[in-house]
Short mmCIF file of C-alpha atoms (C1' of nucleotides) in Angstrom, two decimals:
data_model
loop_
_atom_site.label_atom_id
_atom_site.label_comp_id
_atom_site.label_asym_id
_atom_site.label_seq_id
_atom_site.Cartn_x
_atom_site.Cartn_y
_atom_site.Cartn_z
CA MET C 1 -105.43 -29.48 -93.68
CA ASN C 2 -102.77 -29.74 -91.02
CA ARG C 3 -103.80 -31.17 -87.65
CA GLY C 4 -102.13 -31.84 -84.37
CA THR C 5 -102.50 -32.06 -80.62
CA ILE C 6 -100.49 -30.56 -77.80
CA ASP C 7 -100.49 -32.14 -74.36
CA VAL C 8 -101.36 -29.40 -71.89
CA GLY C 9 -102.45 -31.53 -68.93
CA SER C 10 -98.90 -32.31 -67.92
CA ARG C 11 -97.77 -28.68 -68.09
CA PRO C 12 -97.53 -26.96 -64.68
CA GLY C 13 -100.80 -25.12 -64.18
CA GLY C 14 -102.42 -26.69 -67.24
CA LEU C 15 -104.32 -24.43 -69.62
CA ASP C 16 -107.57 -22.52 -69.15
CA LEU C 17 -108.13 -21.76 -72.81
CA GLN C 18 -111.29 -19.75 -72.39
CA ALA C 19 -109.83 -17.51 -69.70
CA THR C 20 -106.68 -17.03 -71.75
CA LEU C 21 -108.53 -16.00 -74.89
CA GLU C 22 -111.53 -14.17 -73.42
CA SER C 23 -109.90 -12.12 -70.70
CA GLY C 24 -109.24 -8.97 -72.69
CA GLN C 25 -105.57 -9.67 -73.34
CA SER C 26 -105.95 -10.55 -76.99
CA TYR C 27 -108.50 -9.31 -79.50
CA LEU C 28 -107.22 -11.50 -82.31
CA TRP C 29 -109.31 -14.61 -81.65
CA TRP C 30 -112.98 -15.37 -82.14
CA ARG C 31 -115.28 -18.27 -81.35
CA GLU C 32 -116.49 -20.53 -84.13
CA ASP C 33 -119.96 -20.58 -82.56
CA GLY C 34 -120.03 -16.82 -82.97
CA ALA C 35 -120.77 -16.22 -79.31
CA ASP C 36 -119.77 -12.84 -77.98
CA PHE C 37 -116.90 -12.95 -75.49
CA GLU C 38 -119.00 -10.91 -73.10
CA ALA C 39 -122.03 -13.18 -73.42
CA GLY C 40 -120.85 -15.29 -70.51
CA THR C 41 -120.89 -18.50 -72.53
CA THR C 42 -118.77 -20.96 -70.63
CA GLY C 43 -116.68 -23.92 -71.62
CA ASP C 44 -113.60 -24.06 -73.79
CA ASP C 45 -114.44 -27.22 -75.76
CA GLY C 46 -115.60 -25.20 -78.79
CA TRP C 47 -113.25 -24.02 -81.49
CA TYR C 48 -111.42 -20.70 -81.28
CA LEU C 49 -109.99 -19.23 -84.48
CA THR C 50 -107.29 -16.74 -85.28
CA THR C 51 -105.11 -15.72 -88.18
CA ALA C 52 -101.36 -15.43 -88.19
CA ARG C 53 -98.53 -14.71 -90.57
CA VAL C 54 -96.01 -17.45 -91.14
CA ASP C 55 -93.07 -16.18 -93.19
CA GLY C 56 -95.31 -13.38 -94.39
CA THR C 57 -98.06 -15.71 -95.60
CA PRO C 58 -101.49 -15.42 -93.98
CA ALA C 59 -102.61 -18.56 -92.17
CA VAL C 60 -105.76 -19.64 -90.34
CA VAL C 61 -105.62 -21.62 -87.11
CA ARG C 62 -108.35 -23.09 -84.99
CA THR C 63 -107.95 -24.80 -81.67
CA ARG C 64 -109.96 -26.25 -78.84
CA LYS C 65 -109.29 -28.09 -75.62
CA ARG C 66 -110.39 -31.68 -75.18
CA GLU C 67 -109.61 -33.14 -71.78
CA ASP C 68 -105.90 -32.58 -71.30
CA ARG C 69 -105.06 -31.96 -74.91
CA LEU C 70 -105.13 -28.93 -77.12
CA GLU C 71 -106.31 -29.93 -80.59
CA TRP C 72 -105.61 -27.75 -83.60
CA GLU C 73 -106.35 -27.57 -87.30
CA SER C 74 -104.74 -25.10 -89.65
CA THR C 75 -103.56 -24.14 -93.10
CA VAL C 76 -100.03 -24.55 -91.71
CA ASP C 77 -98.13 -26.46 -89.03
CA ALA C 78 -99.51 -24.47 -86.11
CA GLY C 79 -97.85 -26.27 -83.20
CA PRO C 80 -94.95 -23.87 -82.65
CA LEU C 81 -97.18 -20.86 -83.24
CA LEU C 82 -99.68 -21.98 -80.59
CA ARG C 83 -96.97 -22.76 -78.06
CA ARG C 84 -95.73 -19.22 -78.40
CA ARG C 85 -99.02 -17.33 -78.73
CA LEU C 86 -100.53 -19.17 -75.73
CA SER C 87 -97.30 -19.07 -73.71
CA LEU C 88 -97.48 -22.80 -73.05
CA GLY C 89 -93.91 -22.76 -71.79
CA ASP C 90 -94.69 -20.46 -68.86
CA HIS C 91 -94.26 -22.19 -65.50
CA LEU C 92 -97.37 -20.97 -63.70
CA PRO C 93 -96.51 -22.20 -60.18
CA THR C 94 -93.22 -20.26 -60.28
CA ILE C 95 -95.07 -17.15 -61.44
CA ARG C 96 -97.73 -17.49 -58.75
CA GLU C 97 -95.01 -17.79 -56.10
CA THR C 98 -94.12 -14.16 -56.75
CA ALA C 99 -97.66 -12.87 -56.15
CA PRO C 100 -98.64 -11.27 -52.84
CA ASN C 101 -100.41 -13.56 -50.40
CA ASP C 102 -103.55 -11.39 -50.34
CA GLY C 103 -106.96 -13.01 -50.24
CA PHE C 104 -108.40 -11.52 -53.41
CA VAL C 105 -105.20 -12.08 -55.39
CA GLN C 106 -105.09 -15.74 -54.39
CA ARG C 107 -108.79 -16.10 -55.18
CA ALA C 108 -108.13 -14.66 -58.63
CA TYR C 109 -105.40 -17.25 -59.21
CA ASP C 110 -107.61 -20.04 -57.88
CA THR C 111 -110.58 -19.04 -60.01
CA TYR C 112 -108.72 -18.85 -63.31
CA TRP C 113 -105.78 -21.17 -62.63
CA GLY C 114 -104.40 -22.19 -66.02
CA MET C 115 -104.93 -18.79 -67.62
CA ARG C 116 -101.79 -17.71 -69.45
CA VAL C 117 -100.62 -14.28 -70.53
CA VAL C 118 -100.56 -14.32 -74.33
CA SER C 119 -97.83 -13.33 -76.75
CA ASP C 120 -99.61 -11.62 -79.61
CA PRO C 121 -97.85 -10.33 -82.73
CA PRO C 122 -96.74 -6.70 -82.13
CA PHE C 123 -98.54 -4.71 -84.82
CA PRO C 124 -102.01 -6.23 -84.30
CA SER C 125 -101.48 -5.85 -80.57
CA VAL C 126 -100.66 -2.14 -80.90
CA VAL C 127 -103.71 -1.49 -83.08
CA SER C 128 -105.97 -3.47 -80.74
CA PHE C 129 -104.93 -1.46 -77.72
CA ILE C 130 -105.07 1.87 -79.55
CA CYS C 131 -108.69 0.89 -80.17
CA SER C 132 -109.14 0.03 -76.49
CA ALA C 133 -109.14 3.64 -75.29
CA GLN C 134 -112.41 4.37 -73.45
CA MET C 135 -113.97 1.29 -74.99
CA ARG C 136 -115.66 -1.86 -73.75
CA VAL C 137 -113.96 -5.22 -74.27
CA SER C 138 -116.73 -6.54 -76.52
CA ARG C 139 -116.52 -3.50 -78.78
CA ILE C 140 -112.72 -3.59 -79.02
CA HIS C 141 -113.12 -7.16 -80.15
CA ARG C 142 -115.75 -6.19 -82.71
CA MET C 143 -113.50 -3.45 -84.09
CA GLN C 144 -110.69 -5.92 -84.78
CA GLN C 145 -113.14 -8.23 -86.54
CA SER C 146 -114.30 -5.30 -88.67
CA LEU C 147 -110.71 -4.33 -89.53
CA ARG C 148 -109.93 -7.88 -90.60
CA GLU C 149 -112.99 -8.21 -92.77
CA ALA C 150 -112.63 -4.78 -94.36
CA PHE C 151 -108.90 -4.70 -95.05
CA GLY C 152 -107.39 -8.15 -94.44
CA THR C 153 -106.19 -10.57 -97.09
CA PRO C 154 -108.70 -13.36 -97.77
CA VAL C 155 -107.58 -16.87 -96.80
CA SER C 156 -109.43 -20.09 -97.60
CA PHE C 157 -109.63 -22.73 -94.93
CA ASP C 158 -111.89 -25.80 -94.67
CA GLY C 159 -114.28 -24.48 -97.28
CA GLU C 160 -114.63 -21.05 -95.71
CA THR C 161 -113.07 -17.70 -96.51
CA TYR C 162 -111.49 -15.84 -93.63
CA HIS C 163 -109.55 -12.58 -93.55
CA ALA C 164 -106.10 -12.21 -92.08
CA TYR C 165 -105.44 -9.33 -89.72
CA PRO C 166 -104.47 -6.35 -91.91
CA THR C 167 -100.84 -5.49 -92.42
CA PRO C 168 -99.47 -2.02 -91.63
CA GLU C 169 -99.56 -1.29 -95.38
CA GLN C 170 -103.20 -2.32 -95.64
CA LEU C 171 -104.25 -0.13 -92.72
CA ALA C 172 -102.10 2.78 -93.88
CA ALA C 173 -103.93 2.64 -97.20
CA ALA C 174 -107.31 2.92 -95.50
CA SER C 175 -108.85 6.37 -95.24
CA GLU C 176 -109.78 7.90 -91.92
CA ALA C 177 -113.38 8.02 -93.11
CA GLU C 178 -113.35 4.29 -93.84
CA LEU C 179 -111.98 3.60 -90.38
CA ARG C 180 -114.62 5.81 -88.82
CA GLU C 181 -117.27 3.85 -90.68
CA LEU C 182 -116.05 0.83 -88.74
CA LYS C 183 -116.94 2.75 -85.58
CA LEU C 184 -113.39 3.42 -84.47
CA GLY C 185 -114.39 6.99 -83.61
CA TYR C 186 -111.54 9.30 -82.67
CA ARG C 187 -109.15 6.32 -82.73
CA ALA C 188 -109.40 6.18 -86.53
CA PRO C 189 -106.63 8.72 -87.27
CA TYR C 190 -104.48 7.18 -84.52
CA VAL C 191 -104.66 3.76 -86.18
CA LYS C 192 -103.99 5.20 -89.61
CA ARG C 193 -101.01 7.29 -88.54
CA THR C 194 -99.48 4.45 -86.53
CA ALA C 195 -99.92 2.09 -89.48
CA GLU C 196 -98.20 4.65 -91.70
CA MET C 197 -95.27 4.92 -89.31
CA VAL C 198 -94.77 1.17 -89.40
CA ALA C 199 -95.41 0.84 -93.12
CA ASN C 200 -92.89 3.50 -94.10
CA GLY C 201 -90.24 2.10 -91.80
CA GLU C 202 -90.18 5.02 -89.39
CA ALA C 203 -90.57 2.70 -86.41
CA ASP C 204 -91.66 -0.84 -85.57
CA PRO C 205 -93.33 -1.93 -82.33
CA GLY C 206 -91.29 -5.13 -82.42
CA ASP C 207 -88.17 -2.98 -82.09
CA ALA C 208 -89.15 -2.13 -78.52
CA ALA C 209 -88.13 -5.67 -77.53
CA GLY C 210 -84.63 -6.01 -76.17
CA ARG C 211 -84.70 -2.67 -74.40
CA THR C 212 -85.05 -2.27 -70.67
CA TYR C 213 -88.68 -2.20 -69.57
CA GLU C 214 -89.06 1.54 -69.11
CA GLU C 215 -87.08 2.33 -72.26
CA ALA C 216 -89.27 -0.05 -74.23
CA ARG C 217 -92.38 1.68 -72.90
CA GLU C 218 -90.94 5.05 -73.90
CA TYR C 219 -90.18 3.71 -77.38
CA LEU C 220 -93.77 2.56 -77.89
CA THR C 221 -95.28 5.90 -76.91
CA GLN C 222 -93.91 7.42 -80.12
CA PHE C 223 -96.81 5.77 -81.96
CA VAL C 224 -99.88 7.94 -82.29
CA GLY C 225 -102.60 6.87 -79.88
CA VAL C 226 -100.13 5.01 -77.69
CA GLY C 227 -99.74 6.46 -74.21
CA GLU C 228 -98.28 4.85 -71.09
CA LYS C 229 -101.20 2.48 -70.50
CA VAL C 230 -101.47 1.17 -74.06
CA ALA C 231 -97.69 0.80 -74.18
CA ASP C 232 -97.82 -1.36 -71.05
CA CYS C 233 -100.51 -3.55 -72.62
CA VAL C 234 -98.35 -4.14 -75.70
CA LEU C 235 -95.29 -4.86 -73.57
CA LEU C 236 -97.22 -7.35 -71.45
CA PHE C 237 -99.40 -9.07 -74.05
CA SER C 238 -97.06 -9.03 -77.03
CA LEU C 239 -93.45 -8.38 -76.13
CA ASP C 240 -93.11 -10.64 -73.07
CA TYR C 241 -92.48 -7.92 -70.49
CA ARG C 242 -94.29 -9.77 -67.72
CA GLN C 243 -93.52 -7.07 -65.18
CA ALA C 244 -95.58 -4.46 -67.06
CA VAL C 245 -98.72 -3.46 -65.13
CA PRO C 246 -101.14 -1.46 -67.30
CA LEU C 247 -102.84 1.12 -65.08
CA ASP C 248 -106.39 0.90 -66.37
CA THR C 249 -109.57 1.90 -64.61
CA TRP C 250 -109.87 -1.54 -62.97
CA ILE C 251 -106.40 -1.70 -61.51
CA ARG C 252 -106.74 1.92 -60.40
CA THR C 253 -109.84 0.92 -58.44
CA THR C 254 -107.88 -1.96 -56.94
CA ILE C 255 -105.07 0.38 -55.93
CA GLU C 256 -107.57 2.75 -54.35
CA GLU C 257 -109.19 -0.06 -52.41
CA TYR C 258 -106.33 -2.38 -51.48
CA TYR C 259 -103.03 -0.56 -52.05
CA PRO C 260 -103.73 3.15 -51.50
CA ASP C 261 -100.10 3.82 -50.59
CA CYS C 262 -99.12 2.84 -54.15
CA ASP C 263 -100.99 5.82 -55.59
CA ARG C 264 -98.19 8.30 -56.32
CA GLY C 265 -100.29 10.74 -58.32
CA ASN C 266 -98.73 10.03 -61.70
CA TYR C 267 -98.55 7.05 -64.02
CA VAL C 268 -94.84 6.26 -63.95
CA ASP C 269 -94.39 6.35 -60.19
CA THR C 270 -97.68 4.62 -59.39
CA SER C 271 -96.84 1.96 -61.96
CA ARG C 272 -93.48 1.36 -60.32
CA ALA C 273 -95.04 1.11 -56.86
CA ILE C 274 -97.79 -1.34 -57.80
CA ARG C 275 -95.32 -3.34 -59.87
CA GLU C 276 -93.19 -3.87 -56.79
CA ARG C 277 -96.25 -4.61 -54.65
CA LEU C 278 -97.38 -7.28 -57.11
CA GLY C 279 -94.07 -9.05 -56.99
CA GLY C 280 -91.92 -7.33 -59.60
CA GLU C 281 -90.80 -9.78 -62.26
CA PHE C 282 -94.27 -11.22 -62.99
CA ALA C 283 -96.40 -8.34 -61.70
CA GLY C 284 -98.22 -8.09 -65.03
CA TYR C 285 -99.17 -11.77 -64.87
CA THR C 286 -100.77 -11.17 -61.48
CA GLN C 287 -102.44 -8.02 -62.77
CA THR C 288 -104.00 -10.06 -65.58
CA TYR C 289 -105.55 -12.48 -63.10
CA ILE C 290 -106.82 -9.56 -61.00
CA PHE C 291 -108.28 -7.79 -64.04
CA HIS C 292 -110.18 -10.86 -65.22
CA TYR C 293 -111.32 -11.71 -61.71
CA LEU C 294 -112.66 -8.21 -61.02
CA ARG C 295 -114.55 -8.11 -64.29
CA HIS C 296 -116.13 -11.56 -64.12
CA ALA C 297 -115.94 -13.27 -60.77
CA GLU C 298 -115.93 -10.67 -58.04
CA ASP C 299 -119.25 -11.89 -56.70
CA GLU C 300 -118.54 -15.58 -56.98
CA PRO C 301 -117.89 -17.39 -53.72
CA PRO C 302 -114.22 -18.29 -53.13
CA GLU C 303 -113.18 -21.82 -53.99
CA GLY C 304 -112.31 -24.43 -51.41
"C1'" DT H 1 -94.10 20.48 -66.03
"C1'" DA H 2 -98.63 19.45 -64.01
"C1'" DG H 3 -103.62 19.96 -64.85
"C1'" DA H 4 -107.92 20.49 -67.56
"C1'" DT H 5 -110.56 19.32 -71.60
"C1'" DA H 6 -112.16 17.50 -76.04
"C1'" DC H 7 -112.83 13.42 -78.36
"C1'" DC H 8 -116.35 8.96 -81.39
"C1'" DT H 9 -119.71 5.76 -80.27
"C1'" DT H 10 -122.61 2.68 -77.77
"C1'" DA H 11 -124.47 0.13 -73.86
"C1'" DT H 12 -126.40 0.58 -69.55
"C1'" DA H 13 -128.20 2.90 -65.52
"C1'" DG H 14 -131.39 6.00 -63.65
"C1'" DA A 1 -138.91 7.08 -73.63
"C1'" DC A 2 -135.08 10.10 -72.60
"C1'" DT A 3 -130.75 11.79 -70.58
"C1'" DA A 4 -126.52 11.01 -68.11
"C1'" DT A 5 -122.67 8.31 -67.57
"C1'" DA A 6 -118.91 5.33 -68.37
"C1'" DA A 7 -116.21 2.33 -71.27
"C1'" DG A 8 -108.85 -1.55 -70.22
"C1'" DG A 9 -107.01 6.83 -72.47
"C1'" DT A 10 -104.50 9.99 -75.44
"C1'" DA A 11 -103.43 14.35 -77.57
"C1'" DT A 12 -103.45 18.95 -77.05
"C1'" DC A 13 -103.44 23.25 -74.96
#
DNA sequence: TAGATACCTTATAG
DNA sequence: ACTATAAGGTATC
């Protein structure tokens, strides 16, 4: 068993672990206490678990926050992995500086200050967001758990057996019927065909990185089940395009209510307009705070 | 090229 | 109880 701690208290903005992991950015983590992310259970002093691949080998990691330190235990040295996946190097005050000085945006930042935009591995991120179409957050999460348990490689850790997130090859080998049994619905063939594309080398979501933002989004839409919105999610939550603003039903409501002039009637132009309105470079970061705030704290009184 | 429609399944509202 | 509706949309026509 490898163990370690990471000081997060001294990092600008600190770390709100629960908000980071339960805000619908990543579907690759689960709570050790088994509580549903939508159950409203508060506090981030319990363990969160995930799997990862280190040099191709499946690993298990668990982490929790104690005071100003992030503690972790793992089958491997998980320090570097956590720093990256949780974006601990992001300078939150600099990011917040770019956000508009609107009341509800500032309240969102106040409420979840310390929440970081994650950097998930590309393939699991693509599959997660293909599954997200017309689906509730809790069920997207459940689907990824089902995929891991049905098709992932078993890994032993601390006396328990876990399952790594399936590889493209493992998902490509699954039948559409098997995927439908896991309640993926019409997303089942999308997941299978995308996994096949990656497995046979036709394309790789990681290859979108390095392109300009809009070219990268175009590249990702070649995968089956990946449209503009899902592509933006992958760019933001996996490939470090912090300007990407996924136009989901929540942000569309926000645009309607607060920024009606940004509605240009189509995805690409509306996306560009709201991206500029939310500060450009880190617009997606701000969108993530807004999304989480609208879903969970809209009725809470403002802080201060 | 822009617009309408079908699509799995489940939780929640009415 | 029972039906309608919506859920972090996309593919297809």
